[in-house]
Short mmCIF file of C-alpha atoms in Angstrom, two decimals:
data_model
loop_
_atom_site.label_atom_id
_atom_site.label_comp_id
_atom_site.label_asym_id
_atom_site.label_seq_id
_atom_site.Cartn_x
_atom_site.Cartn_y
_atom_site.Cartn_z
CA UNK A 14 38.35 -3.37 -5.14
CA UNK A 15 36.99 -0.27 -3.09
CA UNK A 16 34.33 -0.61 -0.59
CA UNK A 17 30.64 0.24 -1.47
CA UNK A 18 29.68 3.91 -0.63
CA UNK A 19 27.50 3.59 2.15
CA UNK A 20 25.02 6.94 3.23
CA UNK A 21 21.93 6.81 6.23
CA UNK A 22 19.37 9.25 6.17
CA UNK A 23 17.10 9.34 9.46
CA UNK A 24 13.17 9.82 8.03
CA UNK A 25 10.27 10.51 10.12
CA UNK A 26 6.89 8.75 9.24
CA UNK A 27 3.83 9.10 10.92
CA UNK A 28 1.82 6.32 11.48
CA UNK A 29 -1.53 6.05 11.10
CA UNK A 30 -4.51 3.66 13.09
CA UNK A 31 -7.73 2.99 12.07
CA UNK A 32 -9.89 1.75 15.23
CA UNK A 33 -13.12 -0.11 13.42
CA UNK A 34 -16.23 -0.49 15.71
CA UNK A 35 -16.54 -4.02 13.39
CA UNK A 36 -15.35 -7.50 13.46
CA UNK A 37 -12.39 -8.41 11.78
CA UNK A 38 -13.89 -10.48 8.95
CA UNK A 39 -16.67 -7.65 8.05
CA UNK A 40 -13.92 -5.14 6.87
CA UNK A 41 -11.37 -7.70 5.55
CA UNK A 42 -14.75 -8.48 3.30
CA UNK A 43 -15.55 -4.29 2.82
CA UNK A 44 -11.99 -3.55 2.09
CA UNK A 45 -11.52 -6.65 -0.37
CA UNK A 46 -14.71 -5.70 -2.10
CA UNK A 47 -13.76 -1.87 -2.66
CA UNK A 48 -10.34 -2.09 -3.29
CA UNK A 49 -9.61 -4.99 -6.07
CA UNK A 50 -6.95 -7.30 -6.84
CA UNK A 51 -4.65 -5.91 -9.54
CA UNK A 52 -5.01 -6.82 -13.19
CA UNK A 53 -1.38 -8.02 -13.54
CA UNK A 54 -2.42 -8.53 -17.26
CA UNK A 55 -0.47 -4.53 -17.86
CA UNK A 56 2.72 -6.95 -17.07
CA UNK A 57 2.31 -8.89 -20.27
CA UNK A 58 1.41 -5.69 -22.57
CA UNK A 59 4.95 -4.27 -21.48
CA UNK A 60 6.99 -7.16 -21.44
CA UNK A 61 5.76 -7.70 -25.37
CA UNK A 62 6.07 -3.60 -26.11
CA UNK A 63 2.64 -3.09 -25.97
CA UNK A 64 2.87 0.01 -23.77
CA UNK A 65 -0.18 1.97 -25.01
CA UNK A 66 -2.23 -1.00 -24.47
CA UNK A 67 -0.80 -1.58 -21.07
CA UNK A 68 -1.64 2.37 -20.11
CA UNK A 69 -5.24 1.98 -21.43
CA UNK A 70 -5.46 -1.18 -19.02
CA UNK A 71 -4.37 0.95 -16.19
CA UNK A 72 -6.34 3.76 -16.89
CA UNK A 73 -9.44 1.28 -17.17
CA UNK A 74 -8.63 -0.11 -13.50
CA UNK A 75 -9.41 0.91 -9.89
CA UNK A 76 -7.80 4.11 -8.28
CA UNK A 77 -6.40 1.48 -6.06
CA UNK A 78 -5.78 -2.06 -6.59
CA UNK A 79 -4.46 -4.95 -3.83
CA UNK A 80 -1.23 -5.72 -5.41
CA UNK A 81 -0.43 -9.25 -2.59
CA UNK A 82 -1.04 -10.01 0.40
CA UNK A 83 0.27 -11.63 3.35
CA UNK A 84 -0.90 -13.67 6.57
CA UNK A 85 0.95 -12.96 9.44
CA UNK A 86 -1.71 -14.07 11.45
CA UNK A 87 -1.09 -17.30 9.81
CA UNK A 88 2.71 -17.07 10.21
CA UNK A 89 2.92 -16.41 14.16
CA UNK A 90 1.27 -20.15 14.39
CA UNK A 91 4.94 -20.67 14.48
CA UNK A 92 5.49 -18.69 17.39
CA UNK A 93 2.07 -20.42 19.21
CA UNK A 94 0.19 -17.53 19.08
CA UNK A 95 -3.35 -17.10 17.12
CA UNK A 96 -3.97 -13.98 15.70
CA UNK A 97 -5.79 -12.78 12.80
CA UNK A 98 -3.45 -10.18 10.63
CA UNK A 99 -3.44 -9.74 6.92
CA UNK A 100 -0.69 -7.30 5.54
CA UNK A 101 -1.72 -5.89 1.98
CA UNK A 102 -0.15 -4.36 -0.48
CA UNK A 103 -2.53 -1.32 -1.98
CA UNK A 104 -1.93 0.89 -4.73
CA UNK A 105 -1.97 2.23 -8.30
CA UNK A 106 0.70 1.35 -11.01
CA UNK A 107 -0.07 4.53 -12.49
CA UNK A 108 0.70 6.57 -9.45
CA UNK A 109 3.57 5.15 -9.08
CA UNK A 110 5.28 5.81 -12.48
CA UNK A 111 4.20 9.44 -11.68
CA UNK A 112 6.76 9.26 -8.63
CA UNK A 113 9.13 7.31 -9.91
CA UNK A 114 9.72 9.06 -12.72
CA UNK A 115 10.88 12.18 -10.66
CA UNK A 116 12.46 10.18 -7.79
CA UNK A 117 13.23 6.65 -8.78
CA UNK A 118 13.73 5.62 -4.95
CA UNK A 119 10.37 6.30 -4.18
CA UNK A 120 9.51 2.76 -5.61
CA UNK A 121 10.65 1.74 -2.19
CA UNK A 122 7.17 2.49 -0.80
CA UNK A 123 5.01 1.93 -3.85
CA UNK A 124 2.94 0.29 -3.20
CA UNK A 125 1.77 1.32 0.43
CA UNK A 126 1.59 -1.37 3.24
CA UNK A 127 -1.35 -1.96 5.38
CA UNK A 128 -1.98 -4.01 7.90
CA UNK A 129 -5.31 -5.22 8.78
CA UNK A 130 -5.22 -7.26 12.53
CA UNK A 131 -7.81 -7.96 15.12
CA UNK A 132 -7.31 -6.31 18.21
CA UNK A 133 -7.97 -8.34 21.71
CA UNK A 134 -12.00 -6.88 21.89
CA UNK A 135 -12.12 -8.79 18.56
CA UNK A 136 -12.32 -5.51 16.39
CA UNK A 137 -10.60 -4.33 13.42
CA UNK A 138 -7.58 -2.11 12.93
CA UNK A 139 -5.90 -1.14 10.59
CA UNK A 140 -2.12 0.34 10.52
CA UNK A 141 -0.23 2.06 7.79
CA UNK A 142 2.58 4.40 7.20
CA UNK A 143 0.95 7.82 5.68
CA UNK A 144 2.14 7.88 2.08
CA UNK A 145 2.72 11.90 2.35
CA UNK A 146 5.37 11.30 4.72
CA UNK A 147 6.73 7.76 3.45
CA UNK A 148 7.12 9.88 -0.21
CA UNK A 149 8.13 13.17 1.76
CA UNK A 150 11.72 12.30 2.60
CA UNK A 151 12.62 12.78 -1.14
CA UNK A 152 11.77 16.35 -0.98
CA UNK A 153 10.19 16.61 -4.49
CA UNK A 154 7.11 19.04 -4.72
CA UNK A 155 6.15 16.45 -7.76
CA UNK A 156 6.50 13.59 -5.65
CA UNK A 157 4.96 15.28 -2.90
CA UNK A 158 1.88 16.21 -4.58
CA UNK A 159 1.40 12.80 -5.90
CA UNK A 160 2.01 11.63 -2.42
CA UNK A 161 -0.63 13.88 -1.07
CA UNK A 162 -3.60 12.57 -3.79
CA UNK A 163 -2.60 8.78 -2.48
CA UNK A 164 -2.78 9.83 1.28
CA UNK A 165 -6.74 10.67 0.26
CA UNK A 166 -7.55 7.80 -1.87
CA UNK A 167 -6.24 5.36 0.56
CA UNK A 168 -7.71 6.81 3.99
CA UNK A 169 -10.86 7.02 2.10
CA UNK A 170 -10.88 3.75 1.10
CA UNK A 171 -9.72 2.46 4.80
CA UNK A 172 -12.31 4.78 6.42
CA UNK A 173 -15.31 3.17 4.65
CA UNK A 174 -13.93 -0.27 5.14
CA UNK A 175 -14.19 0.33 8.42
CA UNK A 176 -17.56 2.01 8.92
#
């Protein structure tokens, strides 16, 4: 049997941070209220070949949606530490076919990861890899430009969460 074909690209990301002058539980709430959970129900319309219906359920939701979260806060209890640090996962399943339908590994960072901790003055922060360069190693102008729309709609959305 031959071996896998194995290839490494390095990639440069920059990273953004978002100082807030606000408590930690005052922008979880402003970020959870602007940007909603996802309406998974688009799931159910595909899986049964309803794929009109699921595109007019998209096109009905928010430009960005909270896809999961995660408490690592929560998690480095484990490690005796108390922290507060929720990682989410924000985006739009409509922007995403838009990039993955040029450049299918660009599903790797769809949607975009942000982390919202407390910092040791007890204010917000949030951290996040800027989609236009996550998206820019696959050096697609179509990709790109999607890329560049998301960038917007989610430092927007992070910005006024945090004001």
């Amino acid at each position: 049997m031959k071996n896998p074909e194995i290839s490494s690209v390095p990639v440069t990301t920059e990273h953004v941070t978002i100082r807030s002058a606000k408590p930690f539980e005052a922008v979880r709430a402003a970020l959870e209220a602007a940007v909603p959970l996802i309406d998974n129900a688009y799931v159910q319309l595909l899986a049964a070949g309803k794929v009109d219906a699921a595109r007019d359920l998209l096109w009905k939701q928010a430009p960005l949606s909270i896809f999961g979260t995660r408490n690592h806060g929560q998690l480095l209890q484990v490690a005796g530490l108390q922290r507060r640090a929720i990682q989410y996962d924000i985006g739009n399943p409509l922007t995403a076919s838009e990039m993955t339908r040029h450049v299918l590994s660009s599903a790797l960072y769809a949607p975009i990861r942000v982390l919202l901790s407390e910092d040791h003055d007890g204010r917000a922060v949030f951290e996040y890899d800027r989609p236009k360069t996550s998206f820019g190693q696959f050096g697609d102008k179509d990709v790109d430009a999607v890329a560049g729309e998301l960038d917007g709609r989610l430092r927007e959305a992070l910005v006024a969460a945090s004001t």
